[in-house]
CSV table of C-alpha atoms in Angstrom, one decimal:
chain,number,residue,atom,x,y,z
C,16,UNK,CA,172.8,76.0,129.3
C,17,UNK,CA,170.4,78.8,129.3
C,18,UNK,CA,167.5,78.7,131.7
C,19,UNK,CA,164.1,78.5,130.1
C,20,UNK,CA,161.2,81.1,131.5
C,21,UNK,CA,158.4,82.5,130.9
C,22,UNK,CA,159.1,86.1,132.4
C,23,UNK,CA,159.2,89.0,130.2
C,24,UNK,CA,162.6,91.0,130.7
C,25,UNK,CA,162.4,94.3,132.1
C,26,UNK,CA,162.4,96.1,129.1
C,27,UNK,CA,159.4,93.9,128.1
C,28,UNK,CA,158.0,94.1,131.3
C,29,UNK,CA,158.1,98.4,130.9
C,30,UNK,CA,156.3,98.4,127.4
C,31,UNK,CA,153.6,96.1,128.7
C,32,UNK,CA,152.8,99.0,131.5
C,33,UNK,CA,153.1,101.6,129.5
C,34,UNK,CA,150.5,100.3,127.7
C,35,UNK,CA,148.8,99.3,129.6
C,36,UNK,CA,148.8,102.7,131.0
C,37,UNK,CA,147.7,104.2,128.3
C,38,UNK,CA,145.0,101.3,127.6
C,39,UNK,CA,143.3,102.2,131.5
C,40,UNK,CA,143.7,106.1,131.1
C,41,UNK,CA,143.3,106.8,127.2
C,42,UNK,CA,141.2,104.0,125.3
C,43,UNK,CA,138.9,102.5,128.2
C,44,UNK,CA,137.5,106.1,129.4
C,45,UNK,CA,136.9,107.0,125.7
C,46,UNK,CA,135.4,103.2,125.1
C,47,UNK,CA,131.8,103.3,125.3
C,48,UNK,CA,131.4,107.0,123.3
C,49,UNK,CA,133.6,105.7,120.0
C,50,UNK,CA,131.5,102.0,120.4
C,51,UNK,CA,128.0,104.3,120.3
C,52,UNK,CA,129.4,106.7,117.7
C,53,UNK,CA,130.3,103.8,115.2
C,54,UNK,CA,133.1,106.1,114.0
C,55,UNK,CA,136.9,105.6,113.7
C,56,UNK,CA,138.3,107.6,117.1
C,57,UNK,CA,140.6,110.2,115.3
C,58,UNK,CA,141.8,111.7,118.7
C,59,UNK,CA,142.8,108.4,120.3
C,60,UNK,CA,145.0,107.5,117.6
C,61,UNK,CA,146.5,111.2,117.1
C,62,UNK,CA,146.9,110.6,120.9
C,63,UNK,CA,148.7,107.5,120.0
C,64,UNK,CA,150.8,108.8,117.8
C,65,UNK,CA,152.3,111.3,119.7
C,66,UNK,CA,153.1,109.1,122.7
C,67,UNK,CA,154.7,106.6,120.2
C,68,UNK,CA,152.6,104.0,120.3
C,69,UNK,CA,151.1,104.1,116.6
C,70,UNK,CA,154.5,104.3,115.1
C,71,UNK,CA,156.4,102.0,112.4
C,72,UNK,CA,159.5,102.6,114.9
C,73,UNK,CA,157.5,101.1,118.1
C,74,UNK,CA,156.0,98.0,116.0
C,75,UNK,CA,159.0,97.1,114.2
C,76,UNK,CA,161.1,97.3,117.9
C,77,UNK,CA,158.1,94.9,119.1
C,78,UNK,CA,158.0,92.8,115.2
C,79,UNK,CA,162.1,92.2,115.8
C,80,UNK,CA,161.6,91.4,119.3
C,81,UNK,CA,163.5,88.4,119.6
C,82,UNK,CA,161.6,86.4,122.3
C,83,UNK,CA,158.4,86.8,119.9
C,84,UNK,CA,156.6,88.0,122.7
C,85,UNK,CA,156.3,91.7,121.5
C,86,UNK,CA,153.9,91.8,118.8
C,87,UNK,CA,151.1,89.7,121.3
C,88,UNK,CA,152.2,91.7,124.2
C,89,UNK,CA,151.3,94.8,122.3
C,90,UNK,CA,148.3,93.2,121.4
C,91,UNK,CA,146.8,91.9,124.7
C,92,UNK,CA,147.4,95.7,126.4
C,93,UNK,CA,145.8,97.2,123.5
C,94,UNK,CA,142.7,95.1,123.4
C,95,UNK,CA,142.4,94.7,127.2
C,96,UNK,CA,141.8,98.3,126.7
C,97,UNK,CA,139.1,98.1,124.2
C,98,UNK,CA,138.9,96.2,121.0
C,99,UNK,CA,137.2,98.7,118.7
C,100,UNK,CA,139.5,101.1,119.1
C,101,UNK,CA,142.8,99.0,119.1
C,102,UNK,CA,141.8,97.6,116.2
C,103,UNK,CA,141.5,101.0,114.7
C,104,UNK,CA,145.1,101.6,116.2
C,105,UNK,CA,146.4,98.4,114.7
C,106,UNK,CA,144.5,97.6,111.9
C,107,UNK,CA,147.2,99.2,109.8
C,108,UNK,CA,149.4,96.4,110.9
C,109,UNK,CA,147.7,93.9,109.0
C,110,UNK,CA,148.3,96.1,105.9
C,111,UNK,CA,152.2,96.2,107.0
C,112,UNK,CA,152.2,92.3,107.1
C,113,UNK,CA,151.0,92.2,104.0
C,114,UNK,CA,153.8,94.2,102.5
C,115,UNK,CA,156.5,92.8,105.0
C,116,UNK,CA,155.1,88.9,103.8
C,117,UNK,CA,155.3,89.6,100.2
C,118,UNK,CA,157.3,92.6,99.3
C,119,UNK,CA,160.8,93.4,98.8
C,120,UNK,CA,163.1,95.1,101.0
C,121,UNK,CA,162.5,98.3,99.2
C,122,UNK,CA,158.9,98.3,99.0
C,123,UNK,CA,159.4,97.5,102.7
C,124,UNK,CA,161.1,101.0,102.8
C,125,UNK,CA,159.2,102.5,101.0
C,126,UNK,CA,155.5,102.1,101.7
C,127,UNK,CA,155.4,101.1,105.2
C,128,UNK,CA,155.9,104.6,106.6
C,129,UNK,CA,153.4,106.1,103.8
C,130,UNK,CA,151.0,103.6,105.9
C,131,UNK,CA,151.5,105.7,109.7
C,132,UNK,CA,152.2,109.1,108.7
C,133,UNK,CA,153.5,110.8,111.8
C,134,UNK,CA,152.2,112.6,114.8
C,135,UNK,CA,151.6,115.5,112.9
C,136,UNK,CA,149.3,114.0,109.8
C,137,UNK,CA,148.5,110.1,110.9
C,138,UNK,CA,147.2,108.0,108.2
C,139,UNK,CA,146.3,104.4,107.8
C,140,UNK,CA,146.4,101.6,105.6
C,141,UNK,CA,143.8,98.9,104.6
C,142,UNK,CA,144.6,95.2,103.9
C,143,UNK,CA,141.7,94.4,101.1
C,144,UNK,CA,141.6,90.0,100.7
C,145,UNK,CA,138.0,89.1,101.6
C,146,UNK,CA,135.1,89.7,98.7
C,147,UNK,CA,131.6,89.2,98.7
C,148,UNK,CA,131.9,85.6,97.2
C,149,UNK,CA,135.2,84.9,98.4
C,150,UNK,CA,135.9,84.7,102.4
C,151,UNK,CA,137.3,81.6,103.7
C,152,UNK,CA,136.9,80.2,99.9
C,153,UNK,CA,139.5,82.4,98.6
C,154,UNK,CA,140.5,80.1,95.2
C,155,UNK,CA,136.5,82.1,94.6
C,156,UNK,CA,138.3,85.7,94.5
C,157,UNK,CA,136.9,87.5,91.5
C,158,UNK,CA,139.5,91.0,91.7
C,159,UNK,CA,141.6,90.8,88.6
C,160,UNK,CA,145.2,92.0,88.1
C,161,UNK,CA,146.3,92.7,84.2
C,162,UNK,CA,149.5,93.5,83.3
C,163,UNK,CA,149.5,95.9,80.6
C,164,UNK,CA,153.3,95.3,79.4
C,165,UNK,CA,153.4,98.7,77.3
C,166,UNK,CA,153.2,101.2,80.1
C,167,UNK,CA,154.3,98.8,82.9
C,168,UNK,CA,150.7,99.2,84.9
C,169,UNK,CA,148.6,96.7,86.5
C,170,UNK,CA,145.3,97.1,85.8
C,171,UNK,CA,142.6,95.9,89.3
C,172,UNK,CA,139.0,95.5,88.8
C,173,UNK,CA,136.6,94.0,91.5
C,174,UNK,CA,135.2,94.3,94.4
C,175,UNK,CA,136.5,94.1,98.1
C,176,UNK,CA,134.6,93.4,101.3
C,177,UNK,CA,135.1,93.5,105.4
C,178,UNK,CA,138.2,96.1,104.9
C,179,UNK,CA,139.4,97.6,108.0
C,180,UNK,CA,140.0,100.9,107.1
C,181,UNK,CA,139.2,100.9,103.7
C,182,UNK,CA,138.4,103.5,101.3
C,183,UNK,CA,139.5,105.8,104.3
C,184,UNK,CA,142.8,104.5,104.1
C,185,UNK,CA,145.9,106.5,102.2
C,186,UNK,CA,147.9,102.7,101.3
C,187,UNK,CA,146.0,99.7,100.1
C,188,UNK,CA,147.2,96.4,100.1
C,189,UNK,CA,145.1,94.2,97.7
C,190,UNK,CA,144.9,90.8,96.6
C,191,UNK,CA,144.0,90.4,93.2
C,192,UNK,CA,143.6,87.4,90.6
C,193,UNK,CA,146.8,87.2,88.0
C,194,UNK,CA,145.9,83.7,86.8
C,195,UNK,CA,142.8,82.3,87.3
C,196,UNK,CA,143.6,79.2,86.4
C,197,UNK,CA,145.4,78.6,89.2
C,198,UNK,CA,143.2,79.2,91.8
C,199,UNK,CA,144.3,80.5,94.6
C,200,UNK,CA,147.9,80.2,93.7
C,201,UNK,CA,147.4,82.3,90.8
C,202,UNK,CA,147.1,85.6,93.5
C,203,UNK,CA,149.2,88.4,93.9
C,204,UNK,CA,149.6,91.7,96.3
C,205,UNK,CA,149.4,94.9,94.8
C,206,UNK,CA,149.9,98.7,96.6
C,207,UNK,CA,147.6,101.0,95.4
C,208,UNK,CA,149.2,103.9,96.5
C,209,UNK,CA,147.4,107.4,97.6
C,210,UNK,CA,144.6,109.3,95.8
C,211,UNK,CA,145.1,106.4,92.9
C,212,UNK,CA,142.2,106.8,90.5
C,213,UNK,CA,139.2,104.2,90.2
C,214,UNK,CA,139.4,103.2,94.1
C,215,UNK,CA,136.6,103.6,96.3
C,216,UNK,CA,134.8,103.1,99.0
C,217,UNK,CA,131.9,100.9,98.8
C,218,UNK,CA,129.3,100.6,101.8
C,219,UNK,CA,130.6,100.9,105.2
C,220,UNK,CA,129.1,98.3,107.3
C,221,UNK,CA,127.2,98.7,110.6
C,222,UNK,CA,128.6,95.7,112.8
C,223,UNK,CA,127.7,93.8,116.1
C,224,UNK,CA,130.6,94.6,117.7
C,225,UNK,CA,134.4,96.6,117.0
C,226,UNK,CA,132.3,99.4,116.6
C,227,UNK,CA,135.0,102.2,116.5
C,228,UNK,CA,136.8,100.3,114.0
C,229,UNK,CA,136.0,101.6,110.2
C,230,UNK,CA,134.9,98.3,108.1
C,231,UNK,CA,133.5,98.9,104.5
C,232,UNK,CA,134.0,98.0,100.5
C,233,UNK,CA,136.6,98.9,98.7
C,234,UNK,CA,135.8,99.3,95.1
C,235,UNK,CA,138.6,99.1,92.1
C,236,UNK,CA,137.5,100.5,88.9
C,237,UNK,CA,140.5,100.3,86.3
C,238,UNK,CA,142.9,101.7,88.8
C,239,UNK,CA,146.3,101.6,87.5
C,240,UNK,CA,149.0,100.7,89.2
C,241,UNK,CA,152.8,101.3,88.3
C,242,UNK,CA,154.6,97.7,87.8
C,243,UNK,CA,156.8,98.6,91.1
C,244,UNK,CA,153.6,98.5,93.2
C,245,UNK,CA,153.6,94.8,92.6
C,246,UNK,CA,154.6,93.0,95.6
C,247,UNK,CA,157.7,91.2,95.4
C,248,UNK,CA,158.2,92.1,91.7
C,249,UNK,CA,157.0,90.4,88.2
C,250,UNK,CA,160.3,88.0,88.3
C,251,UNK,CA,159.7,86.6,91.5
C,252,UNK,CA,155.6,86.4,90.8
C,253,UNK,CA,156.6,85.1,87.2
C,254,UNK,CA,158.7,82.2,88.4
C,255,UNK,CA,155.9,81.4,91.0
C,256,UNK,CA,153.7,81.2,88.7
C,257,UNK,CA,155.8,79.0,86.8
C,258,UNK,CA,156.1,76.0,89.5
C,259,UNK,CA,152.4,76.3,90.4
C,260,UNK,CA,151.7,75.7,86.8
C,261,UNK,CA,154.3,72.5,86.0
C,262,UNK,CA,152.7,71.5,89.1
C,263,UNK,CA,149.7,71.8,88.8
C,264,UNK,CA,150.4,69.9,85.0
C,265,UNK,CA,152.1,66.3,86.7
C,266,UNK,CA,149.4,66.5,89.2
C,267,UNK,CA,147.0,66.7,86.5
C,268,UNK,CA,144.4,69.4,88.2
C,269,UNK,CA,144.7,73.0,87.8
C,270,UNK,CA,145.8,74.3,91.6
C,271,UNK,CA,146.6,71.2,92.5
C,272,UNK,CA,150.3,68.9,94.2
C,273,UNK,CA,152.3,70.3,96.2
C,274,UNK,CA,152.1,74.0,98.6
C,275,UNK,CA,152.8,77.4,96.6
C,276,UNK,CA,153.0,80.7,98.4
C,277,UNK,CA,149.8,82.3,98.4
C,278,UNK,CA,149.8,86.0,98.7
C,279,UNK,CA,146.4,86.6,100.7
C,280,UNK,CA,147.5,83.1,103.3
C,281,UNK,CA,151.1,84.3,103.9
C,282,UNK,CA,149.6,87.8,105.7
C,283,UNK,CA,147.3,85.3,107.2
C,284,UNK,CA,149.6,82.8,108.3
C,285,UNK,CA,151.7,85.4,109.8
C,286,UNK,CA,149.2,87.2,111.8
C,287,UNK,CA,147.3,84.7,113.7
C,288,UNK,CA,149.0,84.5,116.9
C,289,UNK,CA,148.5,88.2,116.7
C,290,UNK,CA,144.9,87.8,116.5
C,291,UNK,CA,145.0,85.6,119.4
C,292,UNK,CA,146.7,88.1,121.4
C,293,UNK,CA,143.6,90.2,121.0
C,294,UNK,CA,141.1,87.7,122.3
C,295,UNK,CA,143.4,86.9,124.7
C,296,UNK,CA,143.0,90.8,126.0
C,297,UNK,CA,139.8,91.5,125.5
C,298,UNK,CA,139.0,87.9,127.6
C,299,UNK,CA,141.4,89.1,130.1
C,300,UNK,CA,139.1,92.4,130.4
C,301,UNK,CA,136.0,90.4,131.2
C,302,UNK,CA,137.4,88.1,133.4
C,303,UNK,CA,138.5,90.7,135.2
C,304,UNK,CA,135.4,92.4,135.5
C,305,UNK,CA,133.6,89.5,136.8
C,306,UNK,CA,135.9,89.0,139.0
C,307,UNK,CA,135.8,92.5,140.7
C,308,UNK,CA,131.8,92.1,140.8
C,309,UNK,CA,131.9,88.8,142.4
C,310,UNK,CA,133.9,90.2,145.1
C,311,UNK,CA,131.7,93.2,146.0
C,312,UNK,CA,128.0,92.1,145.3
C,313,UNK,CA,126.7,90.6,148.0
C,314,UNK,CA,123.9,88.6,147.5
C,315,UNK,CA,122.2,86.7,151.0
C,316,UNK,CA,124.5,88.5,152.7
C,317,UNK,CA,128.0,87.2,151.6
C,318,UNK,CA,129.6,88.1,148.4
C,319,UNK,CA,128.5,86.2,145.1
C,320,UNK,CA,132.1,84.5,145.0
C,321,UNK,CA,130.9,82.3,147.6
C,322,UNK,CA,129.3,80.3,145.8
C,323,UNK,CA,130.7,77.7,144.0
C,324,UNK,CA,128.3,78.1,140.8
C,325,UNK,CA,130.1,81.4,140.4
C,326,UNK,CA,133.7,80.9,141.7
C,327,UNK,CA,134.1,77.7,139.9
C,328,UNK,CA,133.4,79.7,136.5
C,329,UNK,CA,136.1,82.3,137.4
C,330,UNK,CA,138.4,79.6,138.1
C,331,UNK,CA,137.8,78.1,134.3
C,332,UNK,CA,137.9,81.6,133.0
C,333,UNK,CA,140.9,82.2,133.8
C,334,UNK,CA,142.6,79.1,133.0
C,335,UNK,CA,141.2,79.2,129.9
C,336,UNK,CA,142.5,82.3,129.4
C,337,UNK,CA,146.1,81.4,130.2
C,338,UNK,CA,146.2,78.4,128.6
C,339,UNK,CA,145.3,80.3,125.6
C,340,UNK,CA,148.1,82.9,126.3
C,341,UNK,CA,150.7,80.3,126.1
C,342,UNK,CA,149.7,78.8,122.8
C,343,UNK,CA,149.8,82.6,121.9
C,344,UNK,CA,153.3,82.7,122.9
C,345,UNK,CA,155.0,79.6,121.7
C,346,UNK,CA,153.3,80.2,117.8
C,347,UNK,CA,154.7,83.6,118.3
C,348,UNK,CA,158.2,82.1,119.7
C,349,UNK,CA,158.3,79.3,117.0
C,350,UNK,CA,157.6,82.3,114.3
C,351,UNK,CA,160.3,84.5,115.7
C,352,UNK,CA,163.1,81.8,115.7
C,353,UNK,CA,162.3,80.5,112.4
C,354,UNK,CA,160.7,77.4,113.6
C,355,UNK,CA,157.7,75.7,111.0
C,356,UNK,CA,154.6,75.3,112.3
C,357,UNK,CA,154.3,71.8,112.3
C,358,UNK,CA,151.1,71.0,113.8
C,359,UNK,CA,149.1,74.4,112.6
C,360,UNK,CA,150.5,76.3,115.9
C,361,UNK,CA,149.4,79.7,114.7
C,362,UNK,CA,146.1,78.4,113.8
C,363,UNK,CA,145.7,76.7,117.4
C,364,UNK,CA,146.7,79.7,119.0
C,365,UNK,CA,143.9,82.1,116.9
C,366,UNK,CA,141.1,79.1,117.7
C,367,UNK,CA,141.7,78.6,121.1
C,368,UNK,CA,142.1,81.9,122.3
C,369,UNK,CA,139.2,83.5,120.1
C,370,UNK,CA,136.9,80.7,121.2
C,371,UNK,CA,138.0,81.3,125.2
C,372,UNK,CA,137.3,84.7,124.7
C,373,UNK,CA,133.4,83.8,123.2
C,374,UNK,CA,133.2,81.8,126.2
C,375,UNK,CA,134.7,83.8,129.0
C,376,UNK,CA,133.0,87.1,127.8
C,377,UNK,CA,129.5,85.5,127.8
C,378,UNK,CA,130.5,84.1,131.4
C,379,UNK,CA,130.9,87.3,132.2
C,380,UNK,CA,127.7,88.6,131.2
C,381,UNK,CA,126.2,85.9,133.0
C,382,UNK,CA,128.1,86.7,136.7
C,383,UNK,CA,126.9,89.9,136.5
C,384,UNK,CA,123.4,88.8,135.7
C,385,UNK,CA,121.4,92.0,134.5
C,386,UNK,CA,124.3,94.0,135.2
C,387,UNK,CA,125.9,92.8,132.8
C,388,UNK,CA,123.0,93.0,130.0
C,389,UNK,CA,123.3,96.7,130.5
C,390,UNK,CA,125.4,98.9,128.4
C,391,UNK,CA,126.7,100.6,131.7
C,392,UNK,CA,129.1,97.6,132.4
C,393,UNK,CA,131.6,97.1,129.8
C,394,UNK,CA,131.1,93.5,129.3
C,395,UNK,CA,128.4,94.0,127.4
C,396,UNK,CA,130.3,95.6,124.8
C,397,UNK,CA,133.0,93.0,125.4
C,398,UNK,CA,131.2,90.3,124.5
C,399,UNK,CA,129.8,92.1,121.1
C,400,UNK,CA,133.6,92.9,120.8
C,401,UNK,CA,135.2,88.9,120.8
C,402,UNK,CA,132.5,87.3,118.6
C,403,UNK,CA,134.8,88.8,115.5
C,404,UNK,CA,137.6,86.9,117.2
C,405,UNK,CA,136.2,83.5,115.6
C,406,UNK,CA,135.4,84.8,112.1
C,407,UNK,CA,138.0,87.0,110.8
C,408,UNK,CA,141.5,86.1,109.6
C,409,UNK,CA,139.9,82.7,109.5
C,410,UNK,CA,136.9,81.7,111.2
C,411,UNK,CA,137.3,78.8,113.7
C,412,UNK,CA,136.0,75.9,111.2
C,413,UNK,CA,138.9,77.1,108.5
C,414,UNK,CA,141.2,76.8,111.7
C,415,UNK,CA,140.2,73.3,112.7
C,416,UNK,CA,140.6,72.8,108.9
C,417,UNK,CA,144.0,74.2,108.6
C,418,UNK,CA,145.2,72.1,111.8
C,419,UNK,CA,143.3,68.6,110.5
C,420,UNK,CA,144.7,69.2,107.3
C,421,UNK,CA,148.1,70.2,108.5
C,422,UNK,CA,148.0,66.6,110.8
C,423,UNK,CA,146.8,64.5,108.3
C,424,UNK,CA,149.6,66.2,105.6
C,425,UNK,CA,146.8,67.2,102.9
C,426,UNK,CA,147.2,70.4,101.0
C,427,UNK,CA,145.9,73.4,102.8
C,428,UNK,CA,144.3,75.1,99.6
């Protein structure tokens, strides 16, 4: 019988420093310029490229990893390094989900790569779901998908908010209405490939925190797309369509009996323990902090870890933060080996870890006392940084909704 651990192998164990590596002398000295700047950090990511680390090669060795453990590995490095700039190096990867969740092998082949570029000419890609009516509530999205069966073109109009990347991205990966009747089951991914006509980019938004990471509109004016740009083809999304509807009929409301793939919830569904991964990092990073501080300022002439006020708050701090590292791991685990989450184990990974991360970054703050108010300690920006943690890809109330849901065997709509 195999033994069970939780060690990473040693190739595992040699990605994770080499990351980590390039996290401590890369990203965290170039931190605190890119966060004031509010722009996306061009030379990190070149940087990235060229080492290998924003490369379809090194995420699909981490995606195919067969422990799980590479994708939130990545992710925790990355983000312990700074979370405005990983997410610029990584927000093409929700983009990639998209495509890998929905697509067809070809289209796999195909547009992924378009999405990284190489070291040479990097590029990015932007995953477009959210609108300004329709977060969480997605059965509200207004975008529209037509098929125009004569030239074999989608046709997107609408309006697209909180895009990472977007309208500076060269691929776009967007979620668009095909039948409204349907709510949310009546969605589809589309590619909009390139310089395509009619797309553009709306306001870019001035956030609290992920500064360095480009967030803005995407705007789709009668862009035409060819019918291969559809996402898992028109006889898969036609036969989809097809069950939600005779469902939706013998459960006598429109939507309604029974769980049909939904494009926009599958990219979700599949990156949550990702996102997890990231608060998980960018928790670590505080924690750590406070921990070096408490050891070094003395205060009545002993070290502020003396006291039991601030040592007991370390302690929780970090078994927060590893309890929420192992719900990051099994989701990612049970994903990998093809086991269901039963119980809503990606969405209990993405609340727990984003909520520890609230907690233990504002802890942080708190150890440092004014120190830590200041923008010349990073946990400042750290704790700007993990309040997205709990509102995108699902805030923490559509978690607990997901899970309660998921326990009590309702549809998750």
């Amino acid at each position: 019988m195999a033994e069970f651990t939780l060690d990473l192998n040693e190739d595992q164990k040699q990605v994770r420093d080499w990351l980590h590596g390039f996290a401590k002398d890369v990203m965290r000295p170039a931190a605190a310029e890119w966060d004031e700047r509010e722009e996306t950090p061009w030379p990190v990511i070149q940087e990235a490229a060229k080492l290998g680390i924003y490369s379809l090669d090194f995420y699909a060795q981490q995606f195919f990893d067969p422990t799980g453990l590479g994708i939130p590995m990545t992710m925790e490095e990355l983000f312990w390094g700074d979370a405005g700039i990983a997410l610029s190096i990584v927000g093409t990867g929700l983009a990639a989900v998209g495509v890998i969740a929905n697509g067809t092998e070809e289209q796999i082949g195909t547009w992924i790569p378009q999405m990284y570029g190489d070291a040479d000419d990097v590029k990015v890609a932007a995953f477009c779901s959210s609108e300004p009516d329709a977060g969480s509530d997605v059965a509200s999205m207004r975008t529209r998908a037509v098929y125009d069966e004569a030239k074999d073109e989608w046709v997107l109009n609408g309006t697209k908010t909180w895009a990472t990347n977007g309208g500076i991205a060269g691929v776009h990966v967007v979620v668009a209405v095909v039948d409204p009747e349907l709510g949310s089951k009546g969605h589809a991914s589309f590619i909009v490939p390139p310089n395509t006509p009619g797309l553009s980019q709306g306001q870019k938004f001035k956030k609290h925190g992920i500064r360095a990471s480009h967030t803005a509109e995407v705007v789709l004016e009668n862009v035409r797309v060819p019918g291969h740009c559809l996402l898992g083809g028109k006889e898969k999304l036609d036969e989809r369509l097809a069950k939600a509807r005779e469902r939706a009929r013998s459960s006598g409301e429109a939507g309604g009996g029974g769980r049909v793939k939904n494009a926009a919830m599958a990219t979700f569904e599949a990156s949550r323990p990702a996102v997890g991964a990231m608060a998980v990092g960018t928790a670590r990073a505080a924690y750590e902090e406070a921990l070096e501080y408490a050891t070094t300022r003395e205060q009545f002439g002993r070290p502020i870890i003396d006291n039991q006020g601030v040592a007991f708050q370390l302690a929780d701090m970090r078994t927060q933060i590893d309890a929420a590292r192992l719900l990051v791991w099994r989701a990612s685990w049970m994903a990998t080996t093809g086991k269901p989450f039963t119980s809503a184990e990606g969405s209990m990974s993405k609340l727990f870890a984003s909520e520890t991360a609230k907690k233990v970054t504002a802890q942080a703050i708190q150890i440092l006392g004014g120190n830590g108010f200041t923008r010349e300690y990073p946990v400042e920006r750290m704790h700007r940084d993990a309040a997205i943690y709990t509102i995108f890809e699902g805030t923490s109330e559509i978690q607990r909704l997901v899970i309660a849901r998921t326990l009590s065997g309702m549809p998750i709509r």
